[in-house]
mmCIF file of C-alpha atoms in Angstrom:
data_model
loop_
_atom_site.group_PDB
_atom_site.id
_atom_site.type_symbol
_atom_site.label_atom_id
_atom_site.label_comp_id
_atom_site.label_asym_id
_atom_site.label_seq_id
_atom_site.Cartn_x
_atom_site.Cartn_y
_atom_site.Cartn_z
ATOM 1 C CA MET A 1101 62.939 -44.794 -22.492
ATOM 2 C CA THR A 1102 60.389 -46.583 -20.556
ATOM 3 C CA GLU A 1103 57.257 -45.446 -18.742
ATOM 4 C CA PRO A 1104 57.314 -44.204 -15.125
ATOM 5 C CA ALA A 1105 56.473 -46.529 -12.372
ATOM 6 C CA ALA A 1106 53.419 -46.095 -10.209
ATOM 7 C CA ALA A 1107 54.884 -48.241 -7.453
ATOM 8 C CA ARG A 1108 58.140 -49.909 -6.995
ATOM 9 C CA PRO A 1109 60.855 -50.008 -4.333
ATOM 10 C CA ALA A 1110 62.501 -46.678 -4.212
ATOM 11 C CA LEU A 1111 66.103 -46.346 -5.632
ATOM 12 C CA THR A 1112 68.718 -44.587 -3.499
ATOM 13 C CA GLY A 1113 68.402 -40.983 -3.987
ATOM 14 C CA TRP A 1114 68.724 -37.645 -2.452
ATOM 15 C CA PRO A 1115 66.973 -34.181 -2.817
ATOM 16 C CA VAL A 1116 69.587 -32.069 -4.502
ATOM 17 C CA GLU A 1117 70.126 -28.385 -4.696
ATOM 18 C CA VAL A 1118 73.534 -27.679 -6.083
ATOM 19 C CA ILE A 1119 75.368 -25.058 -8.098
ATOM 20 C CA PRO A 1120 77.088 -26.756 -10.961
ATOM 21 C CA SER A 1121 80.777 -27.027 -10.345
ATOM 22 C CA ALA A 1122 83.578 -28.842 -12.123
ATOM 23 C CA PRO A 1123 84.785 -32.209 -11.044
ATOM 24 C CA HIS A 1124 88.447 -32.331 -10.140
ATOM 25 C CA PRO A 1125 90.094 -33.312 -12.443
ATOM 26 C CA PRO A 1126 87.719 -33.038 -15.424
ATOM 27 C CA VAL A 1127 86.286 -36.175 -16.700
ATOM 28 C CA ASP A 1128 85.999 -37.843 -20.048
ATOM 29 C CA ILE A 1129 82.455 -38.647 -21.221
ATOM 30 C CA ILE A 1130 80.497 -40.694 -23.787
ATOM 31 C CA VAL A 1131 77.105 -39.557 -24.920
ATOM 32 C CA ALA A 1132 75.230 -42.633 -26.423
ATOM 33 C CA ILE A 1133 72.216 -42.087 -28.486
ATOM 34 C CA PRO A 1134 70.043 -44.854 -30.228
ATOM 35 C CA ALA A 1135 68.228 -43.669 -33.255
ATOM 36 C CA HIS A 1136 65.718 -45.381 -35.478
ATOM 37 C CA ASP A 1137 64.359 -43.496 -38.557
ATOM 38 C CA GLU A 1138 65.147 -40.197 -36.797
ATOM 39 C CA GLU A 1139 66.413 -37.973 -39.638
ATOM 40 C CA LEU A 1140 63.980 -35.182 -38.673
ATOM 41 C CA LEU A 1141 64.597 -35.047 -34.930
ATOM 42 C CA LEU A 1142 68.178 -36.191 -34.567
ATOM 43 C CA PRO A 1143 69.767 -32.893 -35.761
ATOM 44 C CA GLY A 1144 68.004 -31.011 -32.848
ATOM 45 C CA CYS A 1145 69.169 -33.690 -30.394
ATOM 46 C CA LEU A 1146 72.741 -33.453 -31.555
ATOM 47 C CA ASN A 1147 72.696 -29.622 -31.491
ATOM 48 C CA HIS A 1148 71.639 -29.689 -27.858
ATOM 49 C CA VAL A 1149 74.214 -32.391 -26.918
ATOM 50 C CA ALA A 1150 76.956 -30.424 -28.501
ATOM 51 C CA ALA A 1151 75.903 -27.248 -26.652
ATOM 52 C CA ALA A 1152 75.968 -29.198 -23.429
ATOM 53 C CA VAL A 1153 79.479 -30.515 -24.141
ATOM 54 C CA THR A 1154 80.647 -26.969 -24.935
ATOM 55 C CA TRP A 1155 79.259 -25.683 -21.704
ATOM 56 C CA ALA A 1156 80.694 -28.422 -19.583
ATOM 57 C CA ARG A 1157 84.081 -27.916 -21.149
ATOM 58 C CA ALA A 1158 83.870 -24.163 -20.631
ATOM 59 C CA ILE A 1159 83.490 -24.633 -16.919
ATOM 60 C CA GLY A 1160 86.256 -27.279 -16.775
ATOM 61 C CA ALA A 1161 83.961 -30.283 -15.963
ATOM 62 C CA VAL A 1162 84.818 -32.285 -19.101
ATOM 63 C CA ASP A 1163 88.070 -33.132 -20.973
ATOM 64 C CA ARG A 1164 87.341 -35.509 -23.797
ATOM 65 C CA ALA A 1165 83.937 -36.177 -25.109
ATOM 66 C CA VAL A 1166 82.788 -38.899 -27.501
ATOM 67 C CA ILE A 1167 79.222 -38.735 -29.087
ATOM 68 C CA ALA A 1168 78.040 -42.250 -30.333
ATOM 69 C CA VAL A 1169 75.024 -42.579 -32.464
ATOM 70 C CA ALA A 1170 73.608 -46.116 -33.236
ATOM 71 C CA ALA A 1171 71.421 -45.861 -36.261
ATOM 72 C CA HIS A 1172 69.188 -49.041 -35.893
ATOM 73 C CA ARG A 1173 67.804 -50.440 -38.957
ATOM 74 C CA CYS A 1174 66.985 -47.154 -40.441
ATOM 75 C CA ALA A 1175 64.911 -46.875 -43.732
ATOM 76 C CA ASP A 1176 65.853 -43.003 -43.928
ATOM 77 C CA ARG A 1177 69.002 -40.996 -43.736
ATOM 78 C CA THR A 1178 69.529 -41.067 -40.018
ATOM 79 C CA ALA A 1179 73.109 -42.184 -40.276
ATOM 80 C CA GLN A 1180 74.027 -39.703 -43.004
ATOM 81 C CA VAL A 1181 72.381 -36.824 -41.077
ATOM 82 C CA ALA A 1182 74.208 -37.843 -37.919
ATOM 83 C CA ARG A 1183 77.553 -37.943 -39.780
ATOM 84 C CA ALA A 1184 76.887 -34.584 -41.389
ATOM 85 C CA ARG A 1185 75.901 -32.796 -38.142
ATOM 86 C CA LEU A 1186 78.719 -34.303 -36.063
ATOM 87 C CA THR A 1187 81.297 -33.237 -38.766
ATOM 88 C CA ASP A 1188 80.215 -29.670 -37.966
ATOM 89 C CA ALA A 1189 80.557 -30.104 -34.225
ATOM 90 C CA GLU A 1190 83.348 -28.342 -32.415
ATOM 91 C CA PRO A 1191 86.739 -29.742 -33.533
ATOM 92 C CA ASP A 1192 87.588 -31.377 -30.269
ATOM 93 C CA VAL A 1193 84.393 -33.500 -30.021
ATOM 94 C CA GLU A 1194 85.096 -37.054 -31.192
ATOM 95 C CA TRP A 1195 82.250 -39.086 -32.575
ATOM 96 C CA ILE A 1196 81.265 -42.319 -34.158
ATOM 97 C CA VAL A 1197 78.051 -43.385 -36.074
ATOM 98 C CA ILE A 1198 77.267 -47.171 -36.132
ATOM 99 C CA GLU A 1199 74.776 -48.430 -38.570
ATOM 100 C CA ASP A 1200 73.307 -51.247 -36.463
ATOM 101 C CA GLN A 1201 71.424 -53.944 -38.353
ATOM 102 C CA ALA A 1202 71.829 -56.695 -35.771
ATOM 103 C CA SER A 1203 70.131 -55.429 -32.485
ATOM 104 C CA ALA A 1204 66.711 -56.762 -31.685
ATOM 105 C CA THR A 1205 66.009 -54.421 -28.705
ATOM 106 C CA VAL A 1206 66.610 -50.838 -27.706
ATOM 107 C CA ALA A 1207 68.869 -52.182 -24.878
ATOM 108 C CA GLU A 1208 71.073 -53.738 -27.466
ATOM 109 C CA VAL A 1209 71.211 -50.641 -29.539
ATOM 110 C CA ARG A 1210 72.214 -48.645 -26.508
ATOM 111 C CA ARG A 1211 74.863 -51.149 -25.772
ATOM 112 C CA THR A 1212 76.081 -51.070 -29.388
ATOM 113 C CA ALA A 1213 76.547 -47.246 -29.061
ATOM 114 C CA VAL A 1214 78.567 -47.580 -25.759
ATOM 115 C CA ASP A 1215 80.692 -50.481 -26.940
ATOM 116 C CA ALA A 1216 81.655 -48.639 -30.048
ATOM 117 C CA ALA A 1217 82.622 -45.441 -28.144
ATOM 118 C CA VAL A 1218 84.562 -47.082 -25.307
ATOM 119 C CA PRO A 1219 87.751 -47.943 -27.353
ATOM 120 C CA LEU A 1220 88.026 -44.266 -28.310
ATOM 121 C CA LEU A 1221 88.686 -43.344 -24.656
ATOM 122 C CA ASP A 1222 91.682 -43.730 -22.391
ATOM 123 C CA GLN A 1223 90.617 -46.456 -19.930
ATOM 124 C CA SER A 1224 92.953 -45.206 -17.331
ATOM 125 C CA SER A 1225 90.917 -42.075 -17.102
ATOM 126 C CA SER A 1226 87.769 -41.373 -15.024
ATOM 127 C CA ALA A 1227 84.847 -41.523 -17.621
ATOM 128 C CA TRP A 1228 81.085 -41.189 -17.350
ATOM 129 C CA LEU A 1229 78.340 -42.478 -19.720
ATOM 130 C CA PHE A 1230 75.505 -40.139 -20.615
ATOM 131 C CA ASN A 1231 72.505 -41.720 -22.319
ATOM 132 C CA THR A 1232 69.701 -39.817 -24.194
ATOM 133 C CA ASP A 1233 67.375 -40.344 -27.131
ATOM 134 C CA ALA A 1234 67.301 -39.171 -30.682
ATOM 135 C CA ASP A 1235 63.874 -37.510 -30.002
ATOM 136 C CA SER A 1236 64.966 -35.641 -26.955
ATOM 137 C CA LEU A 1237 66.612 -32.172 -26.263
ATOM 138 C CA VAL A 1238 69.045 -31.976 -23.366
ATOM 139 C CA PRO A 1239 69.531 -28.688 -21.595
ATOM 140 C CA ALA A 1240 72.852 -26.846 -21.861
ATOM 141 C CA ASP A 1241 73.730 -27.669 -18.249
ATOM 142 C CA TRP A 1242 72.721 -31.414 -18.630
ATOM 143 C CA ILE A 1243 76.293 -32.694 -18.395
ATOM 144 C CA SER A 1244 77.717 -30.270 -15.997
ATOM 145 C CA SER A 1245 74.806 -30.306 -13.641
ATOM 146 C CA SER A 1246 74.463 -34.163 -13.758
ATOM 147 C CA LEU A 1247 78.210 -34.452 -12.848
ATOM 148 C CA ALA A 1248 77.689 -31.865 -10.068
ATOM 149 C CA VAL A 1249 74.720 -33.928 -8.697
ATOM 150 C CA ALA A 1250 76.863 -37.053 -8.661
ATOM 151 C CA THR A 1251 79.810 -35.266 -6.876
ATOM 152 C CA ALA A 1252 77.555 -33.664 -4.289
ATOM 153 C CA ASN A 1253 75.910 -36.986 -3.430
ATOM 154 C CA GLY A 1254 78.819 -39.325 -3.914
ATOM 155 C CA ALA A 1255 76.779 -41.039 -6.537
ATOM 156 C CA ASP A 1256 77.757 -43.553 -9.238
ATOM 157 C CA ALA A 1257 74.700 -42.853 -11.422
ATOM 158 C CA VAL A 1258 72.157 -40.161 -11.871
ATOM 159 C CA ALA A 1259 68.637 -41.042 -12.949
ATOM 160 C CA GLY A 1260 66.857 -37.845 -14.210
ATOM 161 C CA LEU A 1261 63.473 -36.835 -15.162
ATOM 162 C CA VAL A 1262 61.939 -35.773 -18.486
ATOM 163 C CA ASP A 1263 59.457 -33.139 -19.669
ATOM 164 C CA LEU A 1264 57.200 -33.995 -22.574
ATOM 165 C CA LEU A 1265 57.280 -31.951 -25.816
ATOM 166 C CA ASP A 1266 54.229 -31.631 -28.099
ATOM 167 C CA TRP A 1267 51.783 -33.956 -26.292
ATOM 168 C CA ASN A 1268 48.308 -32.711 -26.594
ATOM 169 C CA PRO A 1269 46.050 -35.464 -25.133
ATOM 170 C CA PRO A 1270 42.554 -35.200 -23.644
ATOM 171 C CA ALA A 1271 42.623 -33.597 -20.156
ATOM 172 C CA ALA A 1272 41.924 -36.955 -18.524
ATOM 173 C CA ALA A 1273 44.874 -38.575 -20.211
ATOM 174 C CA ARG A 1274 47.208 -35.685 -19.119
ATOM 175 C CA HIS A 1275 45.902 -35.937 -15.511
ATOM 176 C CA ALA A 1276 46.519 -39.860 -15.515
ATOM 177 C CA TYR A 1277 50.082 -39.371 -16.726
ATOM 178 C CA GLU A 1278 50.870 -36.618 -14.190
ATOM 179 C CA LEU A 1279 49.344 -38.768 -11.460
ATOM 180 C CA LEU A 1280 51.746 -41.632 -12.357
ATOM 181 C CA VAL A 1281 54.748 -39.393 -12.312
ATOM 182 C CA THR A 1282 53.689 -37.756 -9.068
ATOM 183 C CA ARG A 1283 53.282 -41.063 -7.311
ATOM 184 C CA GLY A 1284 56.940 -41.794 -7.963
ATOM 185 C CA ILE A 1285 58.179 -38.572 -6.453
ATOM 186 C CA HIS A 1286 59.127 -38.459 -2.744
ATOM 187 C CA SER A 1287 61.340 -36.665 -0.263
ATOM 188 C CA ALA A 1288 64.366 -38.629 -1.347
ATOM 189 C CA GLY A 1289 63.967 -37.989 -5.035
ATOM 190 C CA HIS A 1290 61.960 -40.138 -7.248
ATOM 191 C CA ASP A 1291 61.579 -43.802 -8.592
ATOM 192 C CA HIS A 1292 61.565 -43.114 -12.258
ATOM 193 C CA ALA A 1293 64.010 -44.093 -14.941
ATOM 194 C CA TYR A 1294 64.301 -42.729 -18.513
ATOM 195 C CA GLY A 1295 66.803 -43.803 -21.037
ATOM 196 C CA ALA A 1296 66.662 -40.145 -22.282
ATOM 197 C CA ASN A 1297 68.238 -38.878 -19.110
ATOM 198 C CA LEU A 1298 70.472 -41.557 -17.547
ATOM 199 C CA VAL A 1299 74.086 -41.028 -16.434
ATOM 200 C CA VAL A 1300 76.308 -43.654 -14.942
ATOM 201 C CA ARG A 1301 80.052 -43.872 -14.259
ATOM 202 C CA LEU A 1302 81.481 -46.090 -16.902
ATOM 203 C CA ASP A 1303 83.368 -48.494 -14.594
ATOM 204 C CA ALA A 1304 80.163 -48.967 -12.563
ATOM 205 C CA TYR A 1305 78.181 -49.625 -15.864
ATOM 206 C CA GLN A 1306 80.721 -52.198 -16.928
ATOM 207 C CA THR A 1307 80.842 -53.908 -13.571
ATOM 208 C CA VAL A 1308 77.149 -54.692 -13.567
ATOM 209 C CA GLY A 1309 77.370 -55.950 -17.289
ATOM 210 C CA GLY A 1310 75.888 -52.765 -18.978
ATOM 211 C CA PHE A 1311 72.627 -52.722 -20.870
ATOM 212 C CA THR A 1312 71.416 -56.371 -21.168
ATOM 213 C CA PRO A 1313 68.992 -57.587 -23.964
ATOM 214 C CA ARG A 1314 65.372 -56.989 -23.035
ATOM 215 C CA SER A 1315 62.363 -55.767 -25.021
ATOM 216 C CA HIS A 1316 61.840 -52.785 -22.807
ATOM 217 C CA GLY A 1317 62.675 -51.434 -19.326
ATOM 218 C CA GLU A 1318 66.472 -51.512 -19.910
ATOM 219 C CA ASP A 1319 66.829 -48.240 -17.915
ATOM 220 C CA HIS A 1320 65.143 -49.636 -14.839
ATOM 221 C CA ASP A 1321 66.919 -52.871 -15.183
ATOM 222 C CA LEU A 1322 70.343 -51.197 -15.174
ATOM 223 C CA LEU A 1323 69.480 -49.100 -12.127
ATOM 224 C CA ARG A 1324 68.253 -52.130 -10.290
ATOM 225 C CA ARG A 1325 71.493 -54.034 -10.927
ATOM 226 C CA LEU A 1326 73.551 -50.963 -9.903
ATOM 227 C CA GLY A 1327 71.592 -50.785 -6.621
ATOM 228 C CA ALA A 1328 72.024 -54.483 -6.063
ATOM 229 C CA ALA A 1329 75.855 -54.118 -6.485
ATOM 230 C CA ARG A 1330 75.806 -51.373 -3.899
ATOM 231 C CA PHE A 1331 76.401 -48.509 -6.281
ATOM 232 C CA ARG A 1332 74.714 -45.208 -5.389
ATOM 233 C CA VAL A 1333 71.989 -43.774 -7.653
ATOM 234 C CA ALA A 1334 71.041 -40.143 -7.265
ATOM 235 C CA THR A 1335 67.507 -39.323 -8.400
ATOM 236 C CA PRO A 1336 67.328 -35.543 -8.618
ATOM 237 C CA MET A 1337 64.419 -33.386 -9.996
ATOM 238 C CA PHE A 1338 66.888 -31.409 -12.199
ATOM 239 C CA PRO A 1339 68.360 -31.268 -14.725
ATOM 240 C CA ARG A 1340 65.476 -32.493 -16.950
ATOM 241 C CA VAL A 1341 65.559 -33.601 -20.513
ATOM 242 C CA SER A 1342 62.733 -32.665 -22.972
ATOM 243 C CA THR A 1343 61.573 -35.714 -24.840
ATOM 244 C CA SER A 1344 58.970 -36.293 -27.543
ATOM 245 C CA GLY A 1345 55.443 -36.870 -26.598
ATOM 246 C CA ARG A 1346 54.629 -38.730 -29.888
ATOM 247 C CA GLU A 1347 52.189 -41.673 -29.503
ATOM 248 C CA ASP A 1348 53.795 -43.487 -32.542
ATOM 249 C CA PRO A 1349 56.908 -44.593 -30.654
ATOM 250 C CA ARG A 1350 60.174 -46.096 -32.018
ATOM 251 C CA CYS A 1351 60.388 -48.472 -29.154
ATOM 252 C CA ALA A 1352 57.609 -50.830 -28.298
ATOM 253 C CA ASP A 1353 56.329 -50.623 -24.663
ATOM 254 C CA GLY A 1354 58.166 -47.470 -23.897
ATOM 255 C CA LEU A 1355 56.958 -43.938 -22.963
ATOM 256 C CA GLY A 1356 55.236 -43.413 -26.314
ATOM 257 C CA SER A 1357 53.180 -46.551 -25.860
ATOM 258 C CA LEU A 1358 52.218 -45.501 -22.449
ATOM 259 C CA LEU A 1359 51.099 -42.084 -23.738
ATOM 260 C CA ARG A 1360 49.089 -43.750 -26.496
ATOM 261 C CA ARG A 1361 47.324 -46.092 -24.022
ATOM 262 C CA LEU A 1362 46.426 -43.220 -21.747
ATOM 263 C CA ALA A 1363 44.974 -41.275 -24.711
ATOM 264 C CA GLU A 1364 43.029 -44.197 -25.906
ATOM 265 C CA THR A 1365 41.589 -45.008 -22.542
ATOM 266 C CA SER A 1366 40.606 -41.425 -22.197
ATOM 267 C CA ASP A 1367 38.893 -41.379 -25.550
ATOM 268 C CA ALA A 1368 37.104 -44.675 -24.693
ATOM 269 C CA GLY A 1369 35.711 -43.222 -21.483
#
């Protein structure tokens, strides 16, 4: 995940008010989750992802689902915890856990998860890539509503918003963050990008080269390249993903770093 933008050219987006409906026919999906020393928070993430898959299947929106966790240079039991939880998932959910020792950036970790999952799907089918983070909780309608947004708007990607969990900064820091977010919201949607809530049609993702190595901002970069290739990106206000407000982030220069800077600036003032 990366911090919201105060000012940048707007991505293509539409205000959306839709009732979730099933794509016709149902699609296959990958849910890619990077994780670094996340044995405590990852089970909650996976529980919520599994619930979203179950709901999307119940309404006929999804056929096959593959959950891919890339455990990046972990010093704890992240990989073991992921395998244990996914083994207990509903029988028809396919999954893979990769112990990634090679990646240098979160962009590469995300790509590792995707690349490991793709061979498990039938490439002749329509497939969508859902991205979230190990410290995040997706709502039960995350998959179904994101697909409904894409269908309603003829979009190839859906860039969603997040809500912060357990962030208790000084009032000035919270106000500064909310101002950054608000500045990026407009009548056509918003200008923000979060790896914790990013959905893209798999063939569009592959056409633009997927996540490319960069120290941060991999979500913004992917959306920029999709826009440059004339793919449509919807930027709805909902569904939103709840993500950790911790100020000791796993990813340098991401959302957690922004929150820490805002809190420190507020304290200094």
